[in-house]
Amino acid sequence: AREWRNGAVKATAELALERAWGSCAAAGPDLAALTPELRHSSRKDLKTLRYLSDFFLPLWPKRHAKPFYATMEALQEELGILTDIVSMRSLVAPDDLASGEQDLAERDLAEQDSNATDALTKACTLWRALADQGVWWR
């Protein structure tokens, strides 16, 4: 079983993880330069990498994956916040609200803009950290 694990199965795992990482890396070095749709796509690519990591992690010592995995998870969270804000903004247009509700909606949108700026800043930092860490399966 060890021979098989370290041979064909591990080679298949490396190939799958490399392909998934390649999809993630295709986002480029600057997440802030991406459209919201492309950032959402990047989040889905990271999710695929995370699921593959969960599945294949037993083939390697866990200590190699922990820092990468933690950064990847935090990055997904920040990208999720950004996606949620974009979705929320598309549902509510302040011009469509009654005058009293417009002030409240505008304050809420300003808060969302601030949250989005914070999330994007964190996501960019985490993305650079993830790339700098290097993948755990090599």
XYZ file of N, CA and C in Angstrom, residues 85 89 105-117:
45
model
N -21.064 41.307 -0.779
C -21.323 42.744 -0.896
C -21.770 43.094 -2.313
N -25.413 44.645 -3.196
C -25.538 45.934 -3.902
C -26.397 45.800 -5.164
N -30.341 53.518 3.372
C -29.680 52.691 2.363
C -28.325 53.273 1.976
N -28.238 54.590 1.847
C -26.969 55.224 1.482
C -25.932 55.041 2.574
N -26.339 55.135 3.845
C -25.406 54.884 4.954
C -24.941 53.433 4.932
N -25.899 52.535 4.666
C -25.561 51.107 4.598
C -24.596 50.836 3.452
N -24.820 51.466 2.315
C -23.925 51.288 1.169
C -22.533 51.837 1.457
N -22.469 52.950 2.163
C -21.166 53.513 2.531
C -20.419 52.546 3.453
N -21.153 51.927 4.375
C -20.530 50.936 5.259
C -20.068 49.718 4.469
N -20.881 49.299 3.524
C -20.498 48.170 2.669
C -19.249 48.501 1.855
N -19.164 49.733 1.358
C -17.967 50.139 0.612
C -16.728 50.039 1.488
N -16.864 50.467 2.728
C -15.746 50.381 3.667
C -15.375 48.921 3.936
N -16.389 48.083 4.142
C -16.144 46.654 4.366
C -15.495 46.010 3.142
N -15.950 46.413 1.963
C -15.380 45.862 0.734
C -13.917 46.272 0.580
N -13.610 47.511 0.904
C -12.224 47.980 0.826
C -11.348 47.180 1.780
